[in-house]
Every structure is written in structure tokens, then in C-alpha cells.
Amino acid sequence: MIPLDRALGAFYGLALGDALGMPTQSLSRQQIKQRFGAIHNLEDAGPDQPIAANMPKGSITDDTEQAILVGDLLVAGKGRIEPAALAHSLIEWEAAMQAKGSQDLLGPSTKRAIEMILAGHTAEEAGRYGTTNGAAMRITPVGIAANVDDAQAFIRAVVEACQVTHNTTLGISSAAAVAAVVSAGINGVPLGDALQVGVQIAQEAERHGHWVAGGRIATRISWARSLSVESDKALLADLLYDLIGTSVASQESVVVSFALAHQVAIGELQAFEALCMAASLGGDTDTIAAILGAMLGACQGMDCWPAALIEQIKQVNDLDLEPLVQGLLALR
């Protein structure tokens, strides 16, 4: 499997997870059961979807759009992201969303950071409160463009992509964990081993950023991978939702993505089945499934995704990620 196939698997896996979770985002597990039963396919968002009302099946959300934004900045900057450029790109992105009447706007950490930038604060200062999963959801391009084998340079690239909005131990370490799995997968590392690389890089990356209270990302990922449910998928879903949590907090949603990826690594779930479970959990479903899709696709390539659904997402969103992915791999 060539690196291009794995890199495309990562980015299209992100988009597929995002689209599967689009109609269920911000709903409780009970609401999802009432409306959909469980997610097994791309679904339309209903009129009472709180963020993506009436969006057609296969539509992507901020997770994919902001990952593309970061990828474009990386290619334009020849591997570097200028914090001010990222801030202004995010401001422009939200303005375009508002002009369309979308409720899919910047998350809480990113919103606060952008407001601080506009008020004259430095980029380093602006991100000091960012603990949520916004950096992790858009970090996949860094995992494609930077090689985790050079750990220190890799972590610097992650910090550059996080600093303006998520300049905290939690924000940086959670993004580093996701990017490291993507990068290791593109290097041909098997999924189980790639998840362990993610833990190691998360441990090193938490030396960066402002310290904030909260369960350590690497420790929580290791714990989540130790959860044993012996093929009881209903019990697994209960544990993820009730014990780890599915909110926008990095130490919940990012950790849930790793827990599901581990179940794929040990053969309890198939890749697409895991994405559907993520989209059915409740909470921040689109981001959990997007992060999971990026990690699984990087390790297993495009073949792990149903080709018809990928084609549907391309058509619905007028999406062609191959030129961007090739540009990111060229940086690598």
C-alpha cells in the first residue's frame, strides 16, 4: 500500500466520519435511537437538527472544512503555519458560514481565541484557554505532511497548528496524539502500534502549552484501550458514552476515538462499523467519527471505506482531496 493511498484513506476517512456524524451531532444517545435507531449509512439531517438542520445526507461539516483550511495553509507555507494566517483564515471561514445561514460555526475554544486576536492579544496568549477538540479535529493534514519519526520536529509542527487556538497541555497533546497515529499509519505502521505511537507523542507534546487541569490525554488513552467488553458492542457503547464521555472536551471525545480505534486493532470491529458506532453514540459525534476515520484510514488505506459512500461525499460536497493530499505528501 503506497503512502498516497493511506493519506487519502486518512483524509477521506475524516470526511466520511464527519458526514456520518453530521445528522446526529449534539443529540443525546436517546434522541439518536428515537430518530435513527442507529447509524448504518449516510443520513439526512432533520429539521430539528440543532446545528445542521435539513442538511442533505453526505454533507461534511466544520471538521472536514477546517482540516482542508489547515492543509491549504501548510501547502502555501511550505510546511509552516503562520499563527496569524490561521486566525484570519478561521475568521473568514466563519464569516462564510454565517453568510450561508449555517449554525456550524467556530467551537468554544477557537471562538474565544479569535476574539482575543481581534482584541490585540498575541497568538500565543490567545490559545491559552483552548482545551476542547477543535485542534485535534483539524490536525490530520499535519499528520500527512510531517513525519513522526522525527518526534521533535513533528511536535513543533503540531504546536504551530494548535498554538493560536489551543495553546494548552490538553489541546496540544490531544492533537499530537491524533496526528501521530495518522503519520505512523502513512509510514506503514500497523494500527495497534500506531495507536501506541500516538500515546508516546501525546506524552512528549504535553510539555508544550499552558498547563490546564484535566485528565492527561496519554494516560486516559492508555486506560481506554484497556477496557474489555468481550465482543459486547452494546456494553462498549455504554462505557464510551457513560464512562469516558462524548463532549467537546479533548479528554472525552479524542479518547473515545482512540478507544474505538483500539477495538478495530484487536479485531472486535471493522473500520466502517466503528465509524457508524461513533456516529450513533451521542454528543460530538461528527468530530469523534472524523478523528476516528482519519486514524483508521491512515493505517488501512482507502479500501477500508465503502467506495460508493466516498463517491457520494465527493459529489454532495464537490470534494476532490487528491491534489491537496499530494501537496501535503510532497512536504513530507
PDB file of N, CA and C in Angstrom, residues 109-187:
ATOM      1  N   SER A 109     -13.428  27.040  22.118  1.00  0.00           N
ATOM      2  CA  SER A 109     -12.027  27.433  22.306  1.00  0.00           C
ATOM      3  C   SER A 109     -11.559  28.328  21.165  1.00  0.00           C
ATOM      4  N   THR A 110     -11.892  27.927  19.940  1.00  0.00           N
ATOM      5  CA  THR A 110     -11.466  28.691  18.771  1.00  0.00           C
ATOM      6  C   THR A 110     -12.122  30.065  18.765  1.00  0.00           C
ATOM      7  N   LYS A 111     -13.411  30.112  19.107  1.00  0.00           N
ATOM      8  CA  LYS A 111     -14.156  31.382  19.142  1.00  0.00           C
ATOM      9  C   LYS A 111     -13.498  32.357  20.123  1.00  0.00           C
ATOM     10  N   ARG A 112     -13.192  31.874  21.316  1.00  0.00           N
ATOM     11  CA  ARG A 112     -12.587  32.737  22.330  1.00  0.00           C
ATOM     12  C   ARG A 112     -11.211  33.224  21.868  1.00  0.00           C
ATOM     13  N   ALA A 113     -10.437  32.331  21.259  1.00  0.00           N
ATOM     14  CA  ALA A 113      -9.100  32.703  20.802  1.00  0.00           C
ATOM     15  C   ALA A 113      -9.162  33.764  19.709  1.00  0.00           C
ATOM     16  N   ILE A 114     -10.077  33.598  18.768  1.00  0.00           N
ATOM     17  CA  ILE A 114     -10.205  34.558  17.669  1.00  0.00           C
ATOM     18  C   ILE A 114     -10.611  35.928  18.220  1.00  0.00           C
ATOM     19  N   GLU A 115     -11.527  35.931  19.186  1.00  0.00           N
ATOM     20  CA  GLU A 115     -11.939  37.207  19.795  1.00  0.00           C
ATOM     21  C   GLU A 115     -10.747  37.893  20.473  1.00  0.00           C
ATOM     22  N   MET A 116      -9.871  37.110  21.091  1.00  0.00           N
ATOM     23  CA  MET A 116      -8.676  37.680  21.731  1.00  0.00           C
ATOM     24  C   MET A 116      -7.701  38.241  20.693  1.00  0.00           C
ATOM     25  N   ILE A 117      -7.546  37.513  19.572  1.00  0.00           N
ATOM     26  CA  ILE A 117      -6.682  38.004  18.483  1.00  0.00           C
ATOM     27  C   ILE A 117      -7.201  39.348  17.973  1.00  0.00           C
ATOM     28  N   LEU A 118      -8.513  39.418  17.741  1.00  0.00           N
ATOM     29  CA  LEU A 118      -9.109  40.647  17.218  1.00  0.00           C
ATOM     30  C   LEU A 118      -8.997  41.796  18.223  1.00  0.00           C
ATOM     31  N   ALA A 119      -8.905  41.450  19.515  1.00  0.00           N
ATOM     32  CA  ALA A 119      -8.758  42.468  20.556  1.00  0.00           C
ATOM     33  C   ALA A 119      -7.300  42.878  20.770  1.00  0.00           C
ATOM     34  N   GLY A 120      -6.383  42.279  19.987  1.00  0.00           N
ATOM     35  CA  GLY A 120      -4.991  42.701  20.037  1.00  0.00           C
ATOM     36  C   GLY A 120      -4.057  41.815  20.830  1.00  0.00           C
ATOM     37  N   HIS A 121      -4.537  40.684  21.343  1.00  0.00           N
ATOM     38  CA  HIS A 121      -3.662  39.770  22.078  1.00  0.00           C
ATOM     39  C   HIS A 121      -2.753  39.010  21.107  1.00  0.00           C
ATOM     40  N   THR A 122      -1.615  38.520  21.603  1.00  0.00           N
ATOM     41  CA  THR A 122      -0.711  37.730  20.768  1.00  0.00           C
ATOM     42  C   THR A 122      -1.325  36.362  20.504  1.00  0.00           C
ATOM     43  N   ALA A 123      -0.818  35.701  19.454  1.00  0.00           N
ATOM     44  CA  ALA A 123      -1.307  34.364  19.122  1.00  0.00           C
ATOM     45  C   ALA A 123      -1.037  33.391  20.264  1.00  0.00           C
ATOM     46  N   GLU A 124       0.127  33.513  20.895  1.00  0.00           N
ATOM     47  CA  GLU A 124       0.475  32.606  21.987  1.00  0.00           C
ATOM     48  C   GLU A 124      -0.489  32.762  23.172  1.00  0.00           C
ATOM     49  N   GLU A 125      -0.876  33.994  23.431  1.00  0.00           N
ATOM     50  CA  GLU A 125      -1.775  34.274  24.550  1.00  0.00           C
ATOM     51  C   GLU A 125      -3.209  33.857  24.215  1.00  0.00           C
ATOM     52  N   ALA A 126      -3.585  34.028  22.952  1.00  0.00           N
ATOM     53  CA  ALA A 126      -4.979  33.784  22.560  1.00  0.00           C
ATOM     54  C   ALA A 126      -5.413  32.343  22.798  1.00  0.00           C
ATOM     55  N   GLY A 127      -4.492  31.404  22.623  1.00  0.00           N
ATOM     56  CA  GLY A 127      -4.862  29.996  22.737  1.00  0.00           C
ATOM     57  C   GLY A 127      -4.747  29.413  24.121  1.00  0.00           C
ATOM     58  N   ARG A 128      -4.515  30.237  25.124  1.00  0.00           N
ATOM     59  CA  ARG A 128      -4.188  29.690  26.445  1.00  0.00           C
ATOM     60  C   ARG A 128      -5.374  29.064  27.173  1.00  0.00           C
ATOM     61  N   TYR A 129      -6.582  29.221  26.626  1.00  0.00           N
ATOM     62  CA  TYR A 129      -7.757  28.613  27.262  1.00  0.00           C
ATOM     63  C   TYR A 129      -8.342  27.469  26.423  1.00  0.00           C
ATOM     64  N   GLY A 130      -7.679  27.133  25.338  1.00  0.00           N
ATOM     65  CA  GLY A 130      -8.236  26.152  24.402  1.00  0.00           C
ATOM     66  C   GLY A 130      -7.979  24.715  24.823  1.00  0.00           C
ATOM     67  N   THR A 131      -8.996  24.063  25.375  1.00  0.00           N
ATOM     68  CA  THR A 131      -8.849  22.686  25.851  1.00  0.00           C
ATOM     69  C   THR A 131      -9.725  21.703  25.089  1.00  0.00           C
ATOM     70  N   THR A 132     -10.580  22.194  24.211  1.00  0.00           N
ATOM     71  CA  THR A 132     -11.541  21.328  23.533  1.00  0.00           C
ATOM     72  C   THR A 132     -10.896  20.661  22.308  1.00  0.00           C
ATOM     73  N   ASN A 133     -11.706  19.959  21.515  1.00  0.00           N
ATOM     74  CA  ASN A 133     -11.157  19.079  20.473  1.00  0.00           C
ATOM     75  C   ASN A 133     -10.969  19.753  19.113  1.00  0.00           C
ATOM     76  N   GLY A 134     -11.104  21.078  19.056  1.00  0.00           N
ATOM     77  CA  GLY A 134     -11.007  21.762  17.760  1.00  0.00           C
ATOM     78  C   GLY A 134      -9.671  21.591  17.069  1.00  0.00           C
ATOM     79  N   ALA A 135      -8.581  21.593  17.837  1.00  0.00           N
ATOM     80  CA  ALA A 135      -7.255  21.406  17.215  1.00  0.00           C
ATOM     81  C   ALA A 135      -7.107  19.973  16.714  1.00  0.00           C
ATOM     82  N   ALA A 136      -7.581  19.004  17.503  1.00  0.00           N
ATOM     83  CA  ALA A 136      -7.469  17.598  17.115  1.00  0.00           C
ATOM     84  C   ALA A 136      -8.299  17.286  15.880  1.00  0.00           C
ATOM     85  N   MET A 137      -9.451  17.955  15.730  1.00  0.00           N
ATOM     86  CA  MET A 137     -10.336  17.629  14.609  1.00  0.00           C
ATOM     87  C   MET A 137      -9.745  18.103  13.277  1.00  0.00           C
ATOM     88  N   ARG A 138      -8.884  19.125  13.313  1.00  0.00           N
ATOM     89  CA  ARG A 138      -8.347  19.649  12.044  1.00  0.00           C
ATOM     90  C   ARG A 138      -6.848  19.376  11.875  1.00  0.00           C
ATOM     91  N   ILE A 139      -6.273  18.454  12.667  1.00  0.00           N
ATOM     92  CA  ILE A 139      -4.825  18.228  12.681  1.00  0.00           C
ATOM     93  C   ILE A 139      -4.361  17.206  11.640  1.00  0.00           C
ATOM     94  N   THR A 140      -5.276  16.453  11.041  1.00  0.00           N
ATOM     95  CA  THR A 140      -4.894  15.391  10.097  1.00  0.00           C
ATOM     96  C   THR A 140      -3.897  15.844   9.026  1.00  0.00           C
ATOM     97  N   PRO A 141      -4.032  17.036   8.414  1.00  0.00           N
ATOM     98  CA  PRO A 141      -3.040  17.449   7.413  1.00  0.00           C
ATOM     99  C   PRO A 141      -1.612  17.513   7.956  1.00  0.00           C
ATOM    100  N   VAL A 142      -1.454  17.852   9.225  1.00  0.00           N
ATOM    101  CA  VAL A 142      -0.117  17.873   9.821  1.00  0.00           C
ATOM    102  C   VAL A 142       0.439  16.449   9.888  1.00  0.00           C
ATOM    103  N   GLY A 143      -0.428  15.482  10.221  1.00  0.00           N
ATOM    104  CA  GLY A 143       0.000  14.090  10.241  1.00  0.00           C
ATOM    105  C   GLY A 143       0.417  13.586   8.868  1.00  0.00           C
ATOM    106  N   ILE A 144      -0.196  14.122   7.815  1.00  0.00           N
ATOM    107  CA  ILE A 144       0.180  13.736   6.452  1.00  0.00           C
ATOM    108  C   ILE A 144       1.471  14.432   6.026  1.00  0.00           C
ATOM    109  N   ALA A 145       1.636  15.691   6.399  1.00  0.00           N
ATOM    110  CA  ALA A 145       2.764  16.498   5.916  1.00  0.00           C
ATOM    111  C   ALA A 145       4.044  16.295   6.716  1.00  0.00           C
ATOM    112  N   ALA A 146       3.942  15.885   7.972  1.00  0.00           N
ATOM    113  CA  ALA A 146       5.115  15.779   8.852  1.00  0.00           C
ATOM    114  C   ALA A 146       5.318  14.324   9.257  1.00  0.00           C
ATOM    115  N   ASN A 147       6.593  13.907   9.335  1.00  0.00           N
ATOM    116  CA  ASN A 147       6.927  12.522   9.649  1.00  0.00           C
ATOM    117  C   ASN A 147       7.187  12.370  11.146  1.00  0.00           C
ATOM    118  N   VAL A 148       6.404  11.530  11.783  1.00  0.00           N
ATOM    119  CA  VAL A 148       6.501  11.342  13.228  1.00  0.00           C
ATOM    120  C   VAL A 148       7.820  10.686  13.639  1.00  0.00           C
ATOM    121  N   ASP A 149       8.562  10.109  12.684  1.00  0.00           N
ATOM    122  CA  ASP A 149       9.858   9.510  13.024  1.00  0.00           C
ATOM    123  C   ASP A 149      10.829  10.535  13.593  1.00  0.00           C
ATOM    124  N   ASP A 150      10.699  11.798  13.180  1.00  0.00           N
ATOM    125  CA  ASP A 150      11.471  12.895  13.790  1.00  0.00           C
ATOM    126  C   ASP A 150      10.547  13.565  14.806  1.00  0.00           C
ATOM    127  N   ALA A 151      10.523  13.020  16.026  1.00  0.00           N
ATOM    128  CA  ALA A 151       9.495  13.385  17.006  1.00  0.00           C
ATOM    129  C   ALA A 151       9.499  14.867  17.346  1.00  0.00           C
ATOM    130  N   GLN A 152      10.674  15.451  17.529  1.00  0.00           N
ATOM    131  CA  GLN A 152      10.715  16.854  17.967  1.00  0.00           C
ATOM    132  C   GLN A 152      10.227  17.798  16.872  1.00  0.00           C
ATOM    133  N   ALA A 153      10.663  17.571  15.636  1.00  0.00           N
ATOM    134  CA  ALA A 153      10.183  18.402  14.524  1.00  0.00           C
ATOM    135  C   ALA A 153       8.686  18.199  14.323  1.00  0.00           C
ATOM    136  N   PHE A 154       8.233  16.973  14.518  1.00  0.00           N
ATOM    137  CA  PHE A 154       6.815  16.656  14.369  1.00  0.00           C
ATOM    138  C   PHE A 154       5.982  17.422  15.397  1.00  0.00           C
ATOM    139  N   ILE A 155       6.428  17.391  16.650  1.00  0.00           N
ATOM    140  CA  ILE A 155       5.681  18.085  17.703  1.00  0.00           C
ATOM    141  C   ILE A 155       5.689  19.591  17.468  1.00  0.00           C
ATOM    142  N   ARG A 156       6.797  20.120  16.950  1.00  0.00           N
ATOM    143  CA  ARG A 156       6.828  21.563  16.614  1.00  0.00           C
ATOM    144  C   ARG A 156       5.764  21.899  15.586  1.00  0.00           C
ATOM    145  N   ALA A 157       5.610  21.031  14.598  1.00  0.00           N
ATOM    146  CA  ALA A 157       4.592  21.268  13.557  1.00  0.00           C
ATOM    147  C   ALA A 157       3.188  21.225  14.157  1.00  0.00           C
ATOM    148  N   VAL A 158       2.962  20.302  15.088  1.00  0.00           N
ATOM    149  CA  VAL A 158       1.660  20.226  15.750  1.00  0.00           C
ATOM    150  C   VAL A 158       1.408  21.493  16.567  1.00  0.00           C
ATOM    151  N   VAL A 159       2.414  21.926  17.322  1.00  0.00           N
ATOM    152  CA  VAL A 159       2.268  23.128  18.158  1.00  0.00           C
ATOM    153  C   VAL A 159       1.931  24.337  17.293  1.00  0.00           C
ATOM    154  N   GLU A 160       2.597  24.476  16.147  1.00  0.00           N
ATOM    155  CA  GLU A 160       2.303  25.601  15.236  1.00  0.00           C
ATOM    156  C   GLU A 160       0.847  25.606  14.806  1.00  0.00           C
ATOM    157  N   ALA A 161       0.304  24.421  14.564  1.00  0.00           N
ATOM    158  CA  ALA A 161      -1.084  24.322  14.093  1.00  0.00           C
ATOM    159  C   ALA A 161      -2.089  24.527  15.222  1.00  0.00           C
ATOM    160  N   CYS A 162      -1.642  24.344  16.471  1.00  0.00           N
ATOM    161  CA  CYS A 162      -2.549  24.436  17.626  1.00  0.00           C
ATOM    162  C   CYS A 162      -2.490  25.783  18.333  1.00  0.00           C
ATOM    163  N   GLN A 163      -1.319  26.423  18.278  1.00  0.00           N
ATOM    164  CA  GLN A 163      -0.998  27.486  19.224  1.00  0.00           C
ATOM    165  C   GLN A 163      -2.027  28.607  19.286  1.00  0.00           C
ATOM    166  N   VAL A 164      -2.507  29.035  18.142  1.00  0.00           N
ATOM    167  CA  VAL A 164      -3.362  30.217  18.118  1.00  0.00           C
ATOM    168  C   VAL A 164      -4.713  29.973  18.794  1.00  0.00           C
ATOM    169  N   THR A 165      -5.177  28.720  18.817  1.00  0.00           N
ATOM    170  CA  THR A 165      -6.493  28.441  19.394  1.00  0.00           C
ATOM    171  C   THR A 165      -6.460  27.487  20.582  1.00  0.00           C
ATOM    172  N   HIS A 166      -5.477  26.599  20.646  1.00  0.00           N
ATOM    173  CA  HIS A 166      -5.456  25.541  21.665  1.00  0.00           C
ATOM    174  C   HIS A 166      -4.052  25.408  22.258  1.00  0.00           C
ATOM    175  N   ASN A 167      -3.530  26.512  22.788  1.00  0.00           N
ATOM    176  CA  ASN A 167      -2.160  26.529  23.311  1.00  0.00           C
ATOM    177  C   ASN A 167      -2.125  26.057  24.771  1.00  0.00           C
ATOM    178  N   THR A 168      -2.631  24.830  24.981  1.00  0.00           N
ATOM    179  CA  THR A 168      -2.685  24.243  26.319  1.00  0.00           C
ATOM    180  C   THR A 168      -2.165  22.815  26.269  1.00  0.00           C
ATOM    181  N   THR A 169      -1.831  22.296  27.448  1.00  0.00           N
ATOM    182  CA  THR A 169      -1.352  20.916  27.516  1.00  0.00           C
ATOM    183  C   THR A 169      -2.380  19.942  26.943  1.00  0.00           C
ATOM    184  N   LEU A 170      -3.650  20.152  27.240  1.00  0.00           N
ATOM    185  CA  LEU A 170      -4.697  19.253  26.748  1.00  0.00           C
ATOM    186  C   LEU A 170      -4.930  19.418  25.248  1.00  0.00           C
ATOM    187  N   GLY A 171      -4.992  20.656  24.789  1.00  0.00           N
ATOM    188  CA  GLY A 171      -5.250  20.900  23.374  1.00  0.00           C
ATOM    189  C   GLY A 171      -4.137  20.367  22.489  1.00  0.00           C
ATOM    190  N   ILE A 172      -2.895  20.622  22.893  1.00  0.00           N
ATOM    191  CA  ILE A 172      -1.744  20.209  22.084  1.00  0.00           C
ATOM    192  C   ILE A 172      -1.537  18.703  22.143  1.00  0.00           C
ATOM    193  N   SER A 173      -1.605  18.109  23.347  1.00  0.00           N
ATOM    194  CA  SER A 173      -1.327  16.677  23.444  1.00  0.00           C
ATOM    195  C   SER A 173      -2.397  15.847  22.735  1.00  0.00           C
ATOM    196  N   SER A 174      -3.659  16.292  22.774  1.00  0.00           N
ATOM    197  CA  SER A 174      -4.713  15.535  22.083  1.00  0.00           C
ATOM    198  C   SER A 174      -4.543  15.618  20.567  1.00  0.00           C
ATOM    199  N   ALA A 175      -4.205  16.805  20.060  1.00  0.00           N
ATOM    200  CA  ALA A 175      -3.951  16.945  18.617  1.00  0.00           C
ATOM    201  C   ALA A 175      -2.726  16.146  18.205  1.00  0.00           C
ATOM    202  N   ALA A 176      -1.681  16.176  19.039  1.00  0.00           N
ATOM    203  CA  ALA A 176      -0.450  15.438  18.732  1.00  0.00           C
ATOM    204  C   ALA A 176      -0.713  13.940  18.660  1.00  0.00           C
ATOM    205  N   ALA A 177      -1.555  13.443  19.571  1.00  0.00           N
ATOM    206  CA  ALA A 177      -1.877  12.016  19.573  1.00  0.00           C
ATOM    207  C   ALA A 177      -2.523  11.601  18.250  1.00  0.00           C
ATOM    208  N   VAL A 178      -3.503  12.371  17.796  1.00  0.00           N
ATOM    209  CA  VAL A 178      -4.214  12.061  16.543  1.00  0.00           C
ATOM    210  C   VAL A 178      -3.260  12.160  15.353  1.00  0.00           C
ATOM    211  N   ALA A 179      -2.514  13.259  15.281  1.00  0.00           N
ATOM    212  CA  ALA A 179      -1.596  13.457  14.152  1.00  0.00           C
ATOM    213  C   ALA A 179      -0.540  12.358  14.102  1.00  0.00           C
ATOM    214  N   ALA A 180      -0.087  11.905  15.263  1.00  0.00           N
ATOM    215  CA  ALA A 180       0.946  10.873  15.311  1.00  0.00           C
ATOM    216  C   ALA A 180       0.441   9.542  14.764  1.00  0.00           C
ATOM    217  N   VAL A 181      -0.808   9.191  15.083  1.00  0.00           N
ATOM    218  CA  VAL A 181      -1.370   7.953  14.535  1.00  0.00           C
ATOM    219  C   VAL A 181      -1.472   8.050  13.017  1.00  0.00           C
ATOM    220  N   VAL A 182      -1.942   9.196  12.526  1.00  0.00           N
ATOM    221  CA  VAL A 182      -2.038   9.406  11.074  1.00  0.00           C
ATOM    222  C   VAL A 182      -0.660   9.283  10.426  1.00  0.00           C
ATOM    223  N   SER A 183       0.324   9.951  10.997  1.00  0.00           N
ATOM    224  CA  SER A 183       1.677   9.948  10.425  1.00  0.00           C
ATOM    225  C   SER A 183       2.293   8.553  10.457  1.00  0.00           C
ATOM    226  N   ALA A 184       2.132   7.850  11.574  1.00  0.00           N
ATOM    227  CA  ALA A 184       2.667   6.491  11.677  1.00  0.00           C
ATOM    228  C   ALA A 184       1.983   5.561  10.687  1.00  0.00           C
ATOM    229  N   GLY A 185       0.663   5.725  10.540  1.00  0.00           N
ATOM    230  CA  GLY A 185      -0.069   4.908   9.577  1.00  0.00           C
ATOM    231  C   GLY A 185       0.451   5.102   8.162  1.00  0.00           C
ATOM    232  N   ILE A 186       0.720   6.341   7.784  1.00  0.00           N
ATOM    233  CA  ILE A 186       1.239   6.629   6.442  1.00  0.00           C
ATOM    234  C   ILE A 186       2.630   6.009   6.256  1.00  0.00           C
ATOM    235  N   ASN A 187       3.368   5.867   7.357  1.00  0.00           N
ATOM    236  CA  ASN A 187       4.673   5.193   7.303  1.00  0.00           C
ATOM    237  C   ASN A 187       4.547   3.675   7.213  1.00  0.00           C
TER     238      ASN A 187
END
